[in-house]
Short mmCIF file of C-alpha atoms in Angstrom, two decimals:
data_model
loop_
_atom_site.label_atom_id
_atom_site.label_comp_id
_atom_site.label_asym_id
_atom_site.label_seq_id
_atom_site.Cartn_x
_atom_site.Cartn_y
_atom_site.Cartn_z
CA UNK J 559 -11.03 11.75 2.52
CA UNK J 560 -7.96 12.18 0.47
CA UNK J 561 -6.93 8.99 -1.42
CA UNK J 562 -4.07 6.48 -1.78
CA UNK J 563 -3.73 4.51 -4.79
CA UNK J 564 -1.87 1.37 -5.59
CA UNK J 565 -1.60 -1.48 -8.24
CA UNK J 566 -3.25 -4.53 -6.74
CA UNK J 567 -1.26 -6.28 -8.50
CA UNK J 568 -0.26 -9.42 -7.93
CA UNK J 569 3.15 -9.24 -8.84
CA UNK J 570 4.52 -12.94 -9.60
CA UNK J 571 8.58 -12.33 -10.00
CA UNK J 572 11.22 -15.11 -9.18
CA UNK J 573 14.03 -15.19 -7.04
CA UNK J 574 16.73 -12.80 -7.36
CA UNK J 575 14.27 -10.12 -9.61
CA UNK J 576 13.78 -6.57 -9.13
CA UNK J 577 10.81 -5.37 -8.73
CA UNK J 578 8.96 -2.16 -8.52
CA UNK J 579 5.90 -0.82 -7.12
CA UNK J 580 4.14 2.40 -7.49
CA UNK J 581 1.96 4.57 -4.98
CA UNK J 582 -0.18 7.64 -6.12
CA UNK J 583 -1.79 9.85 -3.63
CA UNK J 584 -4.00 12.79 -3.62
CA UNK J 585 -3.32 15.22 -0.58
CA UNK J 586 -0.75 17.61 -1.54
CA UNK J 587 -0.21 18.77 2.00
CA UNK J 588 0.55 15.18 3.18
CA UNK J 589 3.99 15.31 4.89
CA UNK J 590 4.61 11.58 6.42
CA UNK J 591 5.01 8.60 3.90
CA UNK J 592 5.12 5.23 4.34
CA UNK J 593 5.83 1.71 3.21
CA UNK J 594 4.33 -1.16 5.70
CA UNK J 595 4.36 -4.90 4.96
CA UNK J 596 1.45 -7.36 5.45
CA UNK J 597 1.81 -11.16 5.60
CA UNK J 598 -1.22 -13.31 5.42
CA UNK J 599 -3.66 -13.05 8.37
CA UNK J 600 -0.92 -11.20 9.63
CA UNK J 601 -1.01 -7.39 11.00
CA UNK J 602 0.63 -4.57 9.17
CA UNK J 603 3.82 -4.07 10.10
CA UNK J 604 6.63 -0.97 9.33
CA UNK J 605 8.96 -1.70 6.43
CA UNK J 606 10.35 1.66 6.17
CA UNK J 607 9.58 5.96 6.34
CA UNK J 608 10.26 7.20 2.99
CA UNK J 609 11.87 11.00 2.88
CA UNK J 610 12.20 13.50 0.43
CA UNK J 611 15.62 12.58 -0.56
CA UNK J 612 14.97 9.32 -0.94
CA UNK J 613 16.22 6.35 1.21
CA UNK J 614 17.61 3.08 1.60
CA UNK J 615 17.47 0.12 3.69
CA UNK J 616 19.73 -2.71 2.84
CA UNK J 617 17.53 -4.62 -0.32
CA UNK J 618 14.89 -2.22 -0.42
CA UNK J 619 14.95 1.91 -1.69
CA UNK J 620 12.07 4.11 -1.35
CA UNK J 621 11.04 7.32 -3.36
CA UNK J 622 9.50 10.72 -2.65
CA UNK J 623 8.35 12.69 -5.79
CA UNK J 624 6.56 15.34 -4.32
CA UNK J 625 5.67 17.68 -7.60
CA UNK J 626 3.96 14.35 -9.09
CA UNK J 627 2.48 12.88 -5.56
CA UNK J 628 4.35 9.64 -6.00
CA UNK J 629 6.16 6.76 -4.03
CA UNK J 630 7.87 4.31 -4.91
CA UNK J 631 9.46 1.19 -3.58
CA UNK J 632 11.96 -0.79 -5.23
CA UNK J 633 12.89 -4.80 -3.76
CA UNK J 634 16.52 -5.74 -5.19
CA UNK J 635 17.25 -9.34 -5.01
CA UNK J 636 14.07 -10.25 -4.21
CA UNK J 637 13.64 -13.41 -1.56
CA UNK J 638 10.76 -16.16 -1.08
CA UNK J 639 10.37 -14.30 2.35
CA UNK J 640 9.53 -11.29 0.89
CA UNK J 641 6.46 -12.53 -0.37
CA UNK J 642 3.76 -10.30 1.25
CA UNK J 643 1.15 -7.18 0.46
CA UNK J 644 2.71 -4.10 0.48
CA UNK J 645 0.59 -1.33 1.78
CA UNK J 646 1.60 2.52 0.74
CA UNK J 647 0.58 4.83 3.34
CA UNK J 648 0.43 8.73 3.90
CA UNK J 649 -0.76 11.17 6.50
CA UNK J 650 -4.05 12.68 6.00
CA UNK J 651 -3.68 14.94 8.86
CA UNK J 652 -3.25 12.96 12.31
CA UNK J 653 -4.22 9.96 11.07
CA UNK J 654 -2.41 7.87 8.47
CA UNK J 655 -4.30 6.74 5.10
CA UNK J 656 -3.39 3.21 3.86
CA UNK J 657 -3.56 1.81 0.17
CA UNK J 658 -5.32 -0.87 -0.35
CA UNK J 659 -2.07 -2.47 -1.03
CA UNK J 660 0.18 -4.64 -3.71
CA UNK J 661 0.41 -8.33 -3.62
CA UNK J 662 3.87 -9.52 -4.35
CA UNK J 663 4.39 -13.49 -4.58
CA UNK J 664 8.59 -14.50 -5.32
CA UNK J 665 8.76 -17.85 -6.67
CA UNK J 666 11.46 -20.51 -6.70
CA UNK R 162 9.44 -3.21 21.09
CA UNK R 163 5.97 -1.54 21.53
CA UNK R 164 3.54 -3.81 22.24
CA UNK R 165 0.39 -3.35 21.27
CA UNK R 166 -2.27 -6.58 22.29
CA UNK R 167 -5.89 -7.11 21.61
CA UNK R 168 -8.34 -9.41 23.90
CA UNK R 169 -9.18 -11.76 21.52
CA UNK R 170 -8.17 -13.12 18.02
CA UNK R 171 -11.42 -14.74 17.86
CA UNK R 172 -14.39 -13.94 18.24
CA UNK R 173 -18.02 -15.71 17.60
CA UNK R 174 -20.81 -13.06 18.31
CA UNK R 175 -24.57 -13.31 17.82
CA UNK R 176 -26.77 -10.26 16.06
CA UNK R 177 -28.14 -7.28 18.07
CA UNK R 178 -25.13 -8.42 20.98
CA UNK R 179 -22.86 -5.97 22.51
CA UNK R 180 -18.89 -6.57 21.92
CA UNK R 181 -16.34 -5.12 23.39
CA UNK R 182 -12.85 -5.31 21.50
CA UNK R 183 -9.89 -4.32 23.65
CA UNK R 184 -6.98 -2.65 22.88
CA UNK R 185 -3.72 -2.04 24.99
CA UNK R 186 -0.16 -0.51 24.32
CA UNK R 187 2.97 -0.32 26.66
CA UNK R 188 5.09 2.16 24.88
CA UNK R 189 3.19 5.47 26.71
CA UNK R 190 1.55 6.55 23.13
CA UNK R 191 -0.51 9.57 23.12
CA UNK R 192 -2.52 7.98 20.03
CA UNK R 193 -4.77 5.15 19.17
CA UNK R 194 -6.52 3.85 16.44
CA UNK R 195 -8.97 1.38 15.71
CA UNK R 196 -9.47 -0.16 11.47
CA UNK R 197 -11.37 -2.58 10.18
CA UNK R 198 -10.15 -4.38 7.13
CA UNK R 199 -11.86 -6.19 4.74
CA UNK R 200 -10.95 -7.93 1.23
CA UNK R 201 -10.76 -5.37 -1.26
CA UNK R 202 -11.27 -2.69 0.94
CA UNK R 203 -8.14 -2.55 2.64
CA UNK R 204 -7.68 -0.57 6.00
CA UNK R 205 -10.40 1.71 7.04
CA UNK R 206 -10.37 3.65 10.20
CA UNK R 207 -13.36 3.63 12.61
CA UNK R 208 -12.62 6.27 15.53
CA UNK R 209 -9.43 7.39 17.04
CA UNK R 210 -7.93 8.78 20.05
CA UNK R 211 -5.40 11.39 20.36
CA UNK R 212 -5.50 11.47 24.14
CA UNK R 213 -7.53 10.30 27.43
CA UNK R 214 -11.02 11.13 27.30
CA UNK R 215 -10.69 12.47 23.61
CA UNK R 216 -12.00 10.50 20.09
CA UNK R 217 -12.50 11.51 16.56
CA UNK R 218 -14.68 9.82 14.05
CA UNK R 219 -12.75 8.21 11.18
CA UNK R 220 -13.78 7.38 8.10
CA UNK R 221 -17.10 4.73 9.01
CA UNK R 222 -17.84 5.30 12.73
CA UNK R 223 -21.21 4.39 12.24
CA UNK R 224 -22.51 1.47 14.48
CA UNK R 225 -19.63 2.15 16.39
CA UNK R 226 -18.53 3.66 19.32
CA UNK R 227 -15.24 4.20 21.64
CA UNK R 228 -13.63 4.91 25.12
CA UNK R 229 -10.43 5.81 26.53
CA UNK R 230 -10.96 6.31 30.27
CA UNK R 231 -6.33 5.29 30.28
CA UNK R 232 -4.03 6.03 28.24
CA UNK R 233 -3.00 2.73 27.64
CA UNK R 234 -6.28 1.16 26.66
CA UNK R 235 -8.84 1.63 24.10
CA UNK R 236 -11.92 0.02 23.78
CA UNK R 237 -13.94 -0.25 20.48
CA UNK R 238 -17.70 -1.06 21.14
CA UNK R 239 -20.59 -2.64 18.99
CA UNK R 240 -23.73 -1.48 20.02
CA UNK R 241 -25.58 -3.69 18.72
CA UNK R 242 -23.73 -6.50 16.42
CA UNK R 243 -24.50 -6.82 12.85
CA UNK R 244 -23.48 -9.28 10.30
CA UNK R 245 -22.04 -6.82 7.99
CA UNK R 246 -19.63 -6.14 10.79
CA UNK R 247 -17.93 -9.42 10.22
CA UNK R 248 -14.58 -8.25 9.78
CA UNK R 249 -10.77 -8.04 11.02
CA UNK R 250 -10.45 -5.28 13.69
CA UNK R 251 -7.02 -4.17 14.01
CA UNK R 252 -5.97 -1.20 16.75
CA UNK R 253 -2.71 1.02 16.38
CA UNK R 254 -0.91 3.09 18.38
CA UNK R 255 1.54 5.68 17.78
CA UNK R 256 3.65 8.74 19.23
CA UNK R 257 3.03 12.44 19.20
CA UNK R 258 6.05 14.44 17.70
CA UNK R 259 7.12 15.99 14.90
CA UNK R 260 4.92 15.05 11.57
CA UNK R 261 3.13 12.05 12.00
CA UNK R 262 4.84 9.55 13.70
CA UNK R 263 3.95 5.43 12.07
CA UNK R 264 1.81 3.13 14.01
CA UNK R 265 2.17 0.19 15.37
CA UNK R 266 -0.29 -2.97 15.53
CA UNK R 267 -2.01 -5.48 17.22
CA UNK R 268 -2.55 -8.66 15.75
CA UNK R 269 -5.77 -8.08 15.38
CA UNK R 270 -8.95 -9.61 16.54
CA UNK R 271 -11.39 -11.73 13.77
CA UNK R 272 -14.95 -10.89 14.49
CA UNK R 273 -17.80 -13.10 13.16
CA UNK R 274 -21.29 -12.35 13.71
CA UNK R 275 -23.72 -14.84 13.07
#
């Protein structure tokens, strides 16, 4: 099974920061890409499709770089409420393959 | 919204029972899924169901086992309940259409076999 690779992190950034976070993955025929968010005991939930141009969705921009097999998400402004695990995911034909996921904890 | 609910958010089983974790969405979805997920381990994917009547192993069907008899529901079963399937189970749903279309959760059930 093809994999999808994140930083664990966590990442501890205060309010208002930019932050990054990274997404490798290994199936170069993969053609849907993904960015869910997971709260604490919570299920995964959709934060946004990423596309080949690259797209945006008010705070948050997501990045296709399909030579190097890399996403990215970038958080602008970052809230309190955005605290959560952010889970990278990619086809792997049919079915979807989900990183293990980046911890990211905004702080007063 | 799709909805997609689960029977139970708890649930206390003993070893060698059967279980029967319940899964059903209202948005007419051709697919299901059913993960476990596990600290550290992240999502895995036990079986899933592209249409009635039809299921494909994912990545650690053993000890499990599925049905769709509706299109709406999907049932994950443990044979025979062991302790190292203390876990979260969460089922998905999601359209067929062009590429892969995302999925959609329940809020998961919390197994613990004792």
């Amino acid at each position: 099974r093809k994999e999808v690779e994140q930083d664990p992190g966590p990442f501890n950034v205060p309010e208002g920061a930019t932050v990054a976070f990274n997404c490798t993955y290994s199936n170069s025929a993969s053609q849907s890409f993904f960015w869910y968010r997971q709260d604490c005991r919570k299920e995964p939930k959709l934060l946004m499709s990423v596309y080949s141009s690259g797209n945006e969705d008010g705070r948050f921009t997501a990045q296709l770089n399909r030579a190097s097999q890399y996403i990215s998400l970038l958080i602008r402004d970052s809230k309190l409420s955005d605290s959560a695990t952010y889970l990278c995911v990619v086809n792997f034909g049919y079915a979807l393959n989900f990183g293990k996921g980046t911890s990211l904890l905004v702080t007063p | 919204d799709v909805k997609v609910t689960q029977s139970s958010r708890y649930l206390v089983k003993r070893t060698g029972e059967k279980v029967f974790l319940e899964c059903v969405q209202d948005m007419d979805h051709e697919n299901m899924f059913w993960y476990r997920q596990d600290p550290g381990l992240g999502l895995r994917l036990i079986y899933f169901s592209y249409d009635v009547k039809m299921k494909e192993k994912g990545d650690i069907p053993e000890g499990y086992s599925v049905s769709r008899e509706k299109k709406e529901r999907f049932s994950l079963i443990l044979e025979s309940a062991s302790t190292n399937q203390t876990s979260m189970y969460l089922c998905a749903s999601s359209r067929t259409g062009q590429g892969v279309s995302e999925q959609y959760f329940g809020p998961g059930t919390r197994l613990t076999v004792t």
